[in-house]
Coordinates of C-alpha atoms in Angstrom, one line a residue:
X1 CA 2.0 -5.3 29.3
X2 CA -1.2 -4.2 27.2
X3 CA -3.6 -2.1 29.3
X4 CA -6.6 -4.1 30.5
X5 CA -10.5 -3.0 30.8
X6 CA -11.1 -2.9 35.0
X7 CA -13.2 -0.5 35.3
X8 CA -12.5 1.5 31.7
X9 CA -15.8 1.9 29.6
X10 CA -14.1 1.2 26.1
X11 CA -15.4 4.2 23.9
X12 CA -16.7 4.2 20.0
X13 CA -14.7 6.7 18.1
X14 CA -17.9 9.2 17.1
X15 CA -17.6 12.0 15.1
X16 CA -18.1 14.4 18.5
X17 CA -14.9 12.9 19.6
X18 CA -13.5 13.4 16.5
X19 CA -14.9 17.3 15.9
X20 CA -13.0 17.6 19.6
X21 CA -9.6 16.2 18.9
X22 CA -9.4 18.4 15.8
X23 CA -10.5 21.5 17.6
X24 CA -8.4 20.8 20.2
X25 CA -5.2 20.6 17.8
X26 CA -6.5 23.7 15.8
X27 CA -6.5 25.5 18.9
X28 CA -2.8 24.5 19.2
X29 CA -2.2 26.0 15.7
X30 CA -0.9 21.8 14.5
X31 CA -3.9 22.0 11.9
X32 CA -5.1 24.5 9.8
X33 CA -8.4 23.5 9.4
X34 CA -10.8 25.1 6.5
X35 CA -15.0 25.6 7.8
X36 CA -16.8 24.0 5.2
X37 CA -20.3 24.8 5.0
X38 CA -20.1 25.4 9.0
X39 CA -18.7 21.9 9.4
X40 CA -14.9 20.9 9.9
X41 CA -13.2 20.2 6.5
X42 CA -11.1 17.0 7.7
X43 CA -9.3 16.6 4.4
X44 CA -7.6 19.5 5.7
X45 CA -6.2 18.1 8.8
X46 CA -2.9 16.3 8.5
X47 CA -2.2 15.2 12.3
X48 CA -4.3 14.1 14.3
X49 CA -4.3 12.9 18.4
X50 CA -6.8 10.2 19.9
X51 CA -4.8 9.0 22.9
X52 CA -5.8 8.5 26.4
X53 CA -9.8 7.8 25.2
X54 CA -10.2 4.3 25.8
X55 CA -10.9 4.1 22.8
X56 CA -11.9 0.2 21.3
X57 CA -12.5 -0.3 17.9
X58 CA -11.0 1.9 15.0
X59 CA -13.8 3.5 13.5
X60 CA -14.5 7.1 10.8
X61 CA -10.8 7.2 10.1
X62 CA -11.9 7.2 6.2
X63 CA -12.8 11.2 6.7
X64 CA -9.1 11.9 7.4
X65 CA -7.9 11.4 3.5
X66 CA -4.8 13.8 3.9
X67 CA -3.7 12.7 7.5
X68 CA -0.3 12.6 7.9
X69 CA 0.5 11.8 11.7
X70 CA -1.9 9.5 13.9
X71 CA -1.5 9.2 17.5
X72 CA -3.9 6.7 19.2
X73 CA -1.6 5.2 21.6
X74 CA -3.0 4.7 25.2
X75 CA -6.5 2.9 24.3
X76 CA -7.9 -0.3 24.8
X77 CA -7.6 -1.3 20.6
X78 CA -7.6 -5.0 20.1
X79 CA -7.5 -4.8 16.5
X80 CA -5.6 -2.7 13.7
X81 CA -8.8 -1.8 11.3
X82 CA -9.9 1.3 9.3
X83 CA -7.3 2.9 7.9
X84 CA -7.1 1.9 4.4
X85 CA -7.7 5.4 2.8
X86 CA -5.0 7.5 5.0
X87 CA -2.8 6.5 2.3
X88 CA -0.6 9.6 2.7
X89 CA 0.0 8.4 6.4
X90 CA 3.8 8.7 7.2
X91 CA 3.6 8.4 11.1
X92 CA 1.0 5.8 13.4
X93 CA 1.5 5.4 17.2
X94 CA -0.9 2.4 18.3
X95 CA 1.6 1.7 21.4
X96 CA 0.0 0.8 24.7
X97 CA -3.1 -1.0 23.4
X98 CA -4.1 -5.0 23.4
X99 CA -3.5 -5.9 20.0
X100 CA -2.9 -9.1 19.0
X101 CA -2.1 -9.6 15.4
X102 CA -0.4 -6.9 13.0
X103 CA -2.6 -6.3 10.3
X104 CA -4.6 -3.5 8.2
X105 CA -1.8 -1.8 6.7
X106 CA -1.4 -2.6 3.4
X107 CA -2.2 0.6 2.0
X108 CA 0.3 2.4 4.3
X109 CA 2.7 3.0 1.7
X110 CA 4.3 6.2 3.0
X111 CA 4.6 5.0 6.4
X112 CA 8.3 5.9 7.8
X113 CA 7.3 5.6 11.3
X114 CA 5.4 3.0 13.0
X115 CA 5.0 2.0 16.9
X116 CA 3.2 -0.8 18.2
X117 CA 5.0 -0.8 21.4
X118 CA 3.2 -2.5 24.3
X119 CA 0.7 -4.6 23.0
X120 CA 0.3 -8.3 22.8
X121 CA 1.6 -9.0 19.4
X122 CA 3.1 -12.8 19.1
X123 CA 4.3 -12.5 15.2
X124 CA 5.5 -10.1 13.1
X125 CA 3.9 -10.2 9.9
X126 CA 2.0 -8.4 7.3
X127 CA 3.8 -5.3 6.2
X128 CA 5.0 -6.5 3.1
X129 CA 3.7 -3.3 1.3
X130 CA 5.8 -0.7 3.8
X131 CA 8.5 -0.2 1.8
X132 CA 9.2 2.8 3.2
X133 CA 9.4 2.1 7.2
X134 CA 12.5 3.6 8.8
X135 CA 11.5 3.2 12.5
X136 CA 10.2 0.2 14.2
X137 CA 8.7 -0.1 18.0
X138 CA 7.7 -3.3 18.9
X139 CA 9.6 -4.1 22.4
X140 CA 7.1 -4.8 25.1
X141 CA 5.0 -7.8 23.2
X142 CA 5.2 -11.4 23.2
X143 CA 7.4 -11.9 20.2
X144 CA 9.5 -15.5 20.3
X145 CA 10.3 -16.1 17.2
X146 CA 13.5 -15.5 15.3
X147 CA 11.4 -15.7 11.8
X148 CA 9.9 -12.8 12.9
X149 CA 13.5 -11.0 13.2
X150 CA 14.4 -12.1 9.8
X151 CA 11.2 -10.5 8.4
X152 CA 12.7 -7.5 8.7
X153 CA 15.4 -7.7 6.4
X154 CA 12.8 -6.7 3.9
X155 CA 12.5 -3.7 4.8
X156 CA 15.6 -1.6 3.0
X157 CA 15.0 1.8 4.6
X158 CA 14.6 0.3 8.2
X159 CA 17.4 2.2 10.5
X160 CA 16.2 2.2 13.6
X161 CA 14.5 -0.9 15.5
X162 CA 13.0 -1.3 19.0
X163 CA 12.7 -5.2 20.2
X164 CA 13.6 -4.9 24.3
X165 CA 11.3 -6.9 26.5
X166 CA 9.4 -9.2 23.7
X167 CA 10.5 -12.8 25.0
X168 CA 13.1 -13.1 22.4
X169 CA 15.3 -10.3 23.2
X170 CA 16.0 -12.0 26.6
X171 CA 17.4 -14.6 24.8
X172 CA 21.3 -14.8 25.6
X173 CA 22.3 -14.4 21.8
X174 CA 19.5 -11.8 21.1
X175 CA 21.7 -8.4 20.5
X176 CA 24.2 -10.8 17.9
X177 CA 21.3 -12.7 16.5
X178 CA 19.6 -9.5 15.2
X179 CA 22.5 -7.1 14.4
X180 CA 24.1 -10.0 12.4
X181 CA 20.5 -10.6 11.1
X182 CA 19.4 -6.9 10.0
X183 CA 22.5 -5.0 8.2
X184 CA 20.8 -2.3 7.6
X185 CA 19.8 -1.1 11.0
X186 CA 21.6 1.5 12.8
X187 CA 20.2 1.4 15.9
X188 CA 18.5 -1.6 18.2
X189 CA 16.6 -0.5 21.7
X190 CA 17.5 2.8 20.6
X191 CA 21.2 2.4 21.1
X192 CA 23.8 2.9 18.3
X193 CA 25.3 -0.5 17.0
X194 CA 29.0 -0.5 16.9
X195 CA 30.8 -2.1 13.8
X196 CA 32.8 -4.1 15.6
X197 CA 30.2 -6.0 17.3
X198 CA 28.6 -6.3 14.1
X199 CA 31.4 -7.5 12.7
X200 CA 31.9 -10.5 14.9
X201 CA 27.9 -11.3 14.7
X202 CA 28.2 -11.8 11.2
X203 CA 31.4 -14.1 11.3
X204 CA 29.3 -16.0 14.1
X205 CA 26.4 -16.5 11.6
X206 CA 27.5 -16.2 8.5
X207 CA 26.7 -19.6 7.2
X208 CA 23.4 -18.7 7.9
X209 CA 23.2 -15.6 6.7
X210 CA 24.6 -16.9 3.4
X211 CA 22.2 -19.3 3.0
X212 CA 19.1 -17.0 3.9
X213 CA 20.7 -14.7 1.3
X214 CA 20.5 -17.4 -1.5
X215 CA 17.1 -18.1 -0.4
X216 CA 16.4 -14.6 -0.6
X217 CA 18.0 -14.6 -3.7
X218 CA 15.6 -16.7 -5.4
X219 CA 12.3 -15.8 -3.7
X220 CA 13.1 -12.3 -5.6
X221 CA 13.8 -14.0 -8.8
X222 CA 10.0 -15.7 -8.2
X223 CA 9.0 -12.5 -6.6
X224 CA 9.9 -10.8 -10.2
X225 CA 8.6 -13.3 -12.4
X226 CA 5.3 -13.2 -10.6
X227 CA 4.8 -9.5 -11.1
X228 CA 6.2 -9.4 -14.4
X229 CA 3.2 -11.7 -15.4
X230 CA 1.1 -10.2 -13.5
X231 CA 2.3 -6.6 -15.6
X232 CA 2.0 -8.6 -19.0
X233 CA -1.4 -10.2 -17.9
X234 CA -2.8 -6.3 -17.4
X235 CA -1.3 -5.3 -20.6
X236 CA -3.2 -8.0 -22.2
X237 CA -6.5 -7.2 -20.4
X238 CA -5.5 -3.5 -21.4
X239 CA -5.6 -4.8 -25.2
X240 CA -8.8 -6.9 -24.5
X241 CA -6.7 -10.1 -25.7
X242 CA -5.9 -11.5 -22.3
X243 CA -5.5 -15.5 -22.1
X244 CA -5.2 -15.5 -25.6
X245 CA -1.3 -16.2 -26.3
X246 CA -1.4 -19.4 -26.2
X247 CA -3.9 -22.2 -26.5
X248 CA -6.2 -20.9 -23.6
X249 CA -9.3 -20.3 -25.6
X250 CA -9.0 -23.4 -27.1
X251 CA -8.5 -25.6 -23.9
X252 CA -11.2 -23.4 -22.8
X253 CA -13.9 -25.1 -24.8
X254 CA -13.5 -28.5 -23.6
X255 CA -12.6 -27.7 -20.3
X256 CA -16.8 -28.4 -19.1
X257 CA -17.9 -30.7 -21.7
X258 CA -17.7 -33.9 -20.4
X259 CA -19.9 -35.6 -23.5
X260 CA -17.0 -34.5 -25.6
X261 CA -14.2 -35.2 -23.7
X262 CA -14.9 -39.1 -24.1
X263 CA -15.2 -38.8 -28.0
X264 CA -11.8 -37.2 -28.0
X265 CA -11.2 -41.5 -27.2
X266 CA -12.4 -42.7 -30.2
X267 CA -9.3 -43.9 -32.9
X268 CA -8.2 -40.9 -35.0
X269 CA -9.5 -38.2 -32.5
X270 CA -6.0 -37.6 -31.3
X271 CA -4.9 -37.0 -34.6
X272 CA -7.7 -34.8 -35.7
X273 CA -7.2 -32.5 -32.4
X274 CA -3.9 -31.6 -32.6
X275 CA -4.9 -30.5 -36.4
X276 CA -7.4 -28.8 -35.5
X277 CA -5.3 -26.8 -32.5
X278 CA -2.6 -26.1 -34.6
X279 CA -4.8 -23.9 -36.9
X280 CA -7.2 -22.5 -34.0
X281 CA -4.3 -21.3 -32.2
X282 CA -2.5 -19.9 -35.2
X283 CA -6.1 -17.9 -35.6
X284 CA -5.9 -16.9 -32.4
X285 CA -2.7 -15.8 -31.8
X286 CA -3.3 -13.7 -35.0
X287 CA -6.4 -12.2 -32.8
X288 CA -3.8 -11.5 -29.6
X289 CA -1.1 -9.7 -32.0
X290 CA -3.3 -7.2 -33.9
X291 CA -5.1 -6.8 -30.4
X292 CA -1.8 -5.5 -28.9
X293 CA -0.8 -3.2 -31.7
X294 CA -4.1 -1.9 -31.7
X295 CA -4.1 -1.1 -28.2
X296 CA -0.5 0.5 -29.1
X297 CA -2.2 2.8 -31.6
X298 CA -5.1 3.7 -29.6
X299 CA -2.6 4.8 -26.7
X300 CA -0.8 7.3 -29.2
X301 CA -3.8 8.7 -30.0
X302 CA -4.7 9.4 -26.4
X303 CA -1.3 10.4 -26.0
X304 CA -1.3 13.1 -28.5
X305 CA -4.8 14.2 -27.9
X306 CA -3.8 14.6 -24.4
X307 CA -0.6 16.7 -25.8
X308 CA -2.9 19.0 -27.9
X309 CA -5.5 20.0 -25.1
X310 CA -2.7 20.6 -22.7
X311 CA -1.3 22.8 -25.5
X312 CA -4.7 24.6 -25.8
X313 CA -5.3 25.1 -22.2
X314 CA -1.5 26.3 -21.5
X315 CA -1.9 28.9 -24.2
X316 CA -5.0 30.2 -23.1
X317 CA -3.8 30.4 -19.4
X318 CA -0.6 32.3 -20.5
X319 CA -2.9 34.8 -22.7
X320 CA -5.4 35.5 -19.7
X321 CA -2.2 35.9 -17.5
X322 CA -1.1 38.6 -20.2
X323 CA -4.6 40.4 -20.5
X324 CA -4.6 40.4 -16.1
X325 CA -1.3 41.6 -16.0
X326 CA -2.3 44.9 -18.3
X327 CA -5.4 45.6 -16.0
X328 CA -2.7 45.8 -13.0
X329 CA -0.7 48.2 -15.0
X330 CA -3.7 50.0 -15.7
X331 CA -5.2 50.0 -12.2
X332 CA -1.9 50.9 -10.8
X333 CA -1.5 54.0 -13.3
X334 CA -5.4 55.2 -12.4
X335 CA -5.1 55.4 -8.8
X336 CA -1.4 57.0 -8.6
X337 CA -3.4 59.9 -9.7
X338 CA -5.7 60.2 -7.0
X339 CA -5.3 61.4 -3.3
X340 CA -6.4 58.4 -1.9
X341 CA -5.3 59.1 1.7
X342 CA -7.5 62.6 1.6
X343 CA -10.4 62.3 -0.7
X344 CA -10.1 58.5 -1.9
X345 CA -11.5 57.4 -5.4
X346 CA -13.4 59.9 -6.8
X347 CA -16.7 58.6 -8.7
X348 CA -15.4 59.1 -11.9
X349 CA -12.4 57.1 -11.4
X350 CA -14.7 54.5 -9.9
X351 CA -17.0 54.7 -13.3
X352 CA -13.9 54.2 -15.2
X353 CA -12.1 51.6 -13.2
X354 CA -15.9 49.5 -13.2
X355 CA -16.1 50.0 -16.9
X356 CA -12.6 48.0 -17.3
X357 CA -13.3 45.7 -15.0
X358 CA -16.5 44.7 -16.9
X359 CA -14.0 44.8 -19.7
X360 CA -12.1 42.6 -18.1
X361 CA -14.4 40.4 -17.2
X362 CA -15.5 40.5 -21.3
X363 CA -12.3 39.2 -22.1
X364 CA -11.5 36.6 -19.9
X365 CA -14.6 35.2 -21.0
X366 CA -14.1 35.8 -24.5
X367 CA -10.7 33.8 -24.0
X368 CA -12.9 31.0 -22.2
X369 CA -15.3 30.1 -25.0
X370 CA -12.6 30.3 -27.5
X371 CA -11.2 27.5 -25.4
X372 CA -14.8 25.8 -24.9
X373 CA -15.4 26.2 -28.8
X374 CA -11.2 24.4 -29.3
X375 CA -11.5 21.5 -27.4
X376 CA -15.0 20.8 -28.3
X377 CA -13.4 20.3 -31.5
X378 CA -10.5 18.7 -30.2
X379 CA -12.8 16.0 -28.0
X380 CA -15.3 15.3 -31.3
X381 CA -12.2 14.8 -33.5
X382 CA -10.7 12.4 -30.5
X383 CA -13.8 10.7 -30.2
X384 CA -14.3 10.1 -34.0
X385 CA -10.8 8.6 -34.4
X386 CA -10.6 6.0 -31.5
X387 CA -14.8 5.4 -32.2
X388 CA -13.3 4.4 -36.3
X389 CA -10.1 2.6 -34.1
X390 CA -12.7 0.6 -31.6
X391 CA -15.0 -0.2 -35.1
X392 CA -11.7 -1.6 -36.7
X393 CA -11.0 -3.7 -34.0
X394 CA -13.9 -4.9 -33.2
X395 CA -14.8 -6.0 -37.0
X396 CA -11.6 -7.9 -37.2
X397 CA -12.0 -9.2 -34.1
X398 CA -15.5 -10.6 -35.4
X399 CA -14.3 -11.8 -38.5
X400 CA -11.4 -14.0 -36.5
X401 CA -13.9 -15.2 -34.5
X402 CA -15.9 -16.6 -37.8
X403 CA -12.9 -18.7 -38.4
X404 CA -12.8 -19.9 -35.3
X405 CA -16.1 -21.0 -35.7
X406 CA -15.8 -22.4 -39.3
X407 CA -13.2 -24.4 -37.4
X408 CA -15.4 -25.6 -35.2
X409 CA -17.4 -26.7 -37.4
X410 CA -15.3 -28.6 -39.4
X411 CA -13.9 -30.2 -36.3
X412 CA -17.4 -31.4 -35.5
X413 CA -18.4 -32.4 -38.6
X414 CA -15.0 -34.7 -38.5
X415 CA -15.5 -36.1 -34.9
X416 CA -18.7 -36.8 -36.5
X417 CA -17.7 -39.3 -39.2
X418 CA -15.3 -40.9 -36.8
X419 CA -17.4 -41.2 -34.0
X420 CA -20.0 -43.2 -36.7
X421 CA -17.1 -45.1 -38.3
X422 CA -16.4 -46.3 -34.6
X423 CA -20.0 -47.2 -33.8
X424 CA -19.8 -49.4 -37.3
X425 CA -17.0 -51.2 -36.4
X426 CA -18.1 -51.6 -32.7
X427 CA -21.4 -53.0 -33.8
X428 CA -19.2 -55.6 -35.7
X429 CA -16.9 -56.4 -32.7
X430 CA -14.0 -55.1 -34.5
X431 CA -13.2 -52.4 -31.4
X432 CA -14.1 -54.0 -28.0
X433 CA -10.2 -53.7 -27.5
X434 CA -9.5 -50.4 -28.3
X435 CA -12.9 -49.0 -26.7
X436 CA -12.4 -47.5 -22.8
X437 CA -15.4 -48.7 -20.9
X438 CA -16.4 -44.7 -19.9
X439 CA -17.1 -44.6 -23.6
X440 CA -19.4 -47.7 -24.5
X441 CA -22.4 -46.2 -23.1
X442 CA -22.2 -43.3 -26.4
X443 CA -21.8 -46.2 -28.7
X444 CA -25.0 -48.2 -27.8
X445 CA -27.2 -46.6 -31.4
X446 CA -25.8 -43.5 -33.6
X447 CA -28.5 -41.4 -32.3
X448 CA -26.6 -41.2 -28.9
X449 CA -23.7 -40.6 -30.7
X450 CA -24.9 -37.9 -32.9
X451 CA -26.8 -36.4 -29.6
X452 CA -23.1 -36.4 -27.8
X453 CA -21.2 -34.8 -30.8
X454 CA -24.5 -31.8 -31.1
X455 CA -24.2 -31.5 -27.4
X456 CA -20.5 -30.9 -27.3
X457 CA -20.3 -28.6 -30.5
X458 CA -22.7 -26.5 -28.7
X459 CA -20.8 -26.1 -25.5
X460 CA -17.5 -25.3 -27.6
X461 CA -19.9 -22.7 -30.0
X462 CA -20.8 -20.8 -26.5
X463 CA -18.0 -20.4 -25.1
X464 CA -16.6 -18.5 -28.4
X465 CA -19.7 -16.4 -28.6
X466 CA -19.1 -15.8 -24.6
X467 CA -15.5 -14.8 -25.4
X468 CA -16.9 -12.4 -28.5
X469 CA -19.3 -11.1 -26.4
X470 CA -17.2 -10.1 -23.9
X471 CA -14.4 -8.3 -25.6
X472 CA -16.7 -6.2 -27.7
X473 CA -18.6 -5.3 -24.4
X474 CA -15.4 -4.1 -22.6
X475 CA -14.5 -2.3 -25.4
X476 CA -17.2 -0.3 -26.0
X477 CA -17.5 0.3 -22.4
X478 CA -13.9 1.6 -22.3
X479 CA -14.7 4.2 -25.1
X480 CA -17.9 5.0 -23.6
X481 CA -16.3 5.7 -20.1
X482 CA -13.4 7.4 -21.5
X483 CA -15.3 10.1 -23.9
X484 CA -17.9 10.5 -20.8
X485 CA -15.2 11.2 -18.4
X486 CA -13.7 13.9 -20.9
X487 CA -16.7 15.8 -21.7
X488 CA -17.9 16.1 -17.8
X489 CA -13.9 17.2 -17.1
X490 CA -12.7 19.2 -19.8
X491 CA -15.8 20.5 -20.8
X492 CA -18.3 20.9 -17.7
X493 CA -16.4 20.6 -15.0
X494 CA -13.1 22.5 -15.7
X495 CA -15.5 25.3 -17.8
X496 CA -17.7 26.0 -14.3
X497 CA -14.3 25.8 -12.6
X498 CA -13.1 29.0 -15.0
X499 CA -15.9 30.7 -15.0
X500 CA -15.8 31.2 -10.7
X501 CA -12.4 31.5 -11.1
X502 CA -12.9 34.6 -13.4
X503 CA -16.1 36.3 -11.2
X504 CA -14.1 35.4 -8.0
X505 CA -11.2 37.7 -9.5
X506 CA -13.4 40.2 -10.6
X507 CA -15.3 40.8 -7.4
X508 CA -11.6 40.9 -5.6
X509 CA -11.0 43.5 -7.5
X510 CA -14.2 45.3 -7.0
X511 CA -13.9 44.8 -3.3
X512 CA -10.1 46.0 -3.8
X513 CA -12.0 49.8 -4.5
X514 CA -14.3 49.8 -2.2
X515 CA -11.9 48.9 0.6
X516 CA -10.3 52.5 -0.5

């Protein structure tokens, strides 16, 4: 089946092998690959052909970010490794090697096209993410399970399958088994599937297809339910109120404080904690509903300011794109009158046409800082507004959280008197009933007591400030990463950008002259 070593000396894949196979498909005109700085731009090649290399271990694939097509069938490969940034990868040939285990493709998205034909793969697994996958190679492996056949019902765009000489397909009810099993296949082993031996595959299993389909069925329904938390759980995280629709903060503070979790025992702490919940989580969700209409405010504001620099930058384009256009008609009308073929440009005509182009140039400039000057403003007025929104949060955010802790308070101060009430009436012998024997130990003097109840009101005080703390420091790290981002691309990045743009068009059209 899978190659084996003998004599092959399994090869690294270097970058001199890689510099090769690139040269080698340039040479065949399959990649048009740009020198950069006198080294190979690989973000320009899309295909790329490392077969027959004995090749072991998968390795400087990451410099390949726009590959396409990848051949590396014919190797010794034992694993599938090192390809998680050829995300725009539609088409990976890994036949003929000694893999094991499918694995390594999550980020494979595009993927139509995938063979792992010949190789020593037991299960098929892990391609939950290939959404995409239209043809399938895995014949030639040790596959001998049916579970793995049913795995690929996922797969909606699937047509075309290969599954010959795995262990299962010599099975006697392999070619009904799978047809009945993959509907949306149109071809198995590379031959096309007739309906009517589909049809009579799925009346021979169609009590267990039904059942697969409800169970199907519902894994989809948990399938949704999952990501649709998972969606509302990052919208919350978005609005910095995440675990706080509910009564999560306030579980939160007792989750690690043991001390106070055997006051909660004393009579009349039940009744005092579920007072005390009802109002803290009334705060709280207070907190989580003006945190998600903030964040809905703050996302129209990025919204529109995004509107009104694309606005600027679109008009300023289309005006440059007017003033270029006039120096064409102009340079077209200048040189129709001169004999170009006889006497070429004559230095006056040169003078001139160098005098407009430095006129040119004058205005395109002109244009640009008029644009610098308009979404500096733009950006400071941004950053002013959603600086005043983050302020606004942030100081009701703070003032919520002084409830909160007024709350506490009051719940401390209340354990407090019932927690010496109990000792009282311990000392007495009026509570040896009612008292669980993990709690007798607090009762022994009120100065343990009163030690327990300062302990556990300062565990519950930290984890507020901890929760404070962290919201206001996301927060102010989103602005400060947003308005940093925004100034380095708007303003420095997409300004030096312009400005070669504009020189790069001038000296084309200086060379345009002299080539004359």
């Amino acid at each position: 089946m899978a190659r084996l070593y003998d004599a092959i000396e399994p090869e690294v894949v270097s970058m001199d092998m890689l510099q090769n196979a690139v040269e080698s498909l340039r040479a065949d005109g399959e990649n048009q690959v740009v020198p950069k700085e006198d080294k190979l731009d690989y973000s320009a090649v899309n295909s790329l052909r490392l077969d027959f290399r004995s090749i072991l271990r998968m390795e400087n694939l990451w410099l390949f970010s726009n590959l396409t097509k990848l051949q590396m069938d014919n190797n010794i490969i034992e694993r599938i490794e090192g390809l998680d940034t050829l995300q725009k990868l539609t088409w990976l040939d890994l036949s003929f090697n000694n893999i094991t285990n499918i694995e390594g493709l999550d980020t494979l998205t595009e993927l139509t096209d995938l063979s792992l034909y010949n190789n020593r793969i037991t299960n098929i697994e892990n391609m939950d993410t290939l959404k995409k996958l239209n043809v399938f190679s895995i014949g030639n492996n040790q596959v001998d399970d049916e579970n793995s056949i049913r795995y690929l019902r996922r797969f909606d765009n699937l047509r075309t399958v290969c599954l010959r000489g795995n262990p299962f397909a010599s099975k006697p009810d392999y070619y009904t088994f799978t047809i009945a099993h993959l509907p949306q296949i149109h071809f198995l082993d590379y031959k096309l599937i007739d309906e009517a031996p589909r049809e009579e595959a799925l009346k021979k299993y169609e009590i267990q297809i039904q059942q697969l389909i409800t169970t199907e069925d519902q894994d989809r329904e948990k399938d949704k339910k999952s990501d649709d938390k998972k969606k509302q759980h990052q919208l919350h995280k978005e609005a910095f109120v995440e675990n706080m629709d509910q009564n999560q903060l306030f579980t939160a503070m007792f989750k690690d404080d043991s001390e106070g979790q055997k006051l909660l025992l004393v009579p009349g702490a039940d009744e005092l904690v579920a007072q005390i919940e009802e109002k803290f989580v009334a705060i709280v969700h207070t907190m989580f509903e003006f945190g998600l209409k903030e964040k809905e405010t703050r996302d129209k504001e990025i919204d529109d300011f995004w509107i009104c620099v694309n606005e600027a930058k679109d008009e300023n384009t289309r005006r440059a794109a007017v003033i270029v256009d006039e120096f064409k008609e102009y340079r077209t009308q200048l040189f129709a009158k001169e004999d170009l073929e006889q006497q070429g440009v004559s230095s006056a005509v040169a003078a001139e046409y160098d005098d407009a182009l430095t006129n040119l140039r004058n205005k395109l400039m002109a244009l640009e800082i008029a644009l610098v000057d308009q979404l500096e403003e733009t950006i400071q007025t941004f950053e002013r507004n959603l600086g005043e929104m983050v302020s606004n949060f942030t100081e009701s955010m703070r003032a919520n959280f002084g409830l909160l802790r007024e709350l506490q308070a009051f719940f401390n101060e209340s354990i407090i008197n019932l927690c010496v009430a109990a000792v009282e009436r311990y000392m007495k012998g009026e509570l040896d009933d009612e008292f669980p024997d993990e709690t007798r130990d607090l009762f022994a003097d009120k100065d343990t007591i009163l030690n327990a109840c300062q302990t556990s009101d300062e565990i519950h005080r930290s984890k507020l400030d901890q929760r404070e703390d962290e919201m206001f420091s996301r927060i102010s790290n989103w602005l400060t990463t947003m308005v940093d981002n925004i100034h380095e691309d708007e303003e420095y990045n997409r300004n030096r950008k312009r400005i070669i743009e504009i020189s790069r068009l001038i000296d084309y059209l200086r060379a345009d002259i002299e080539d004359m």
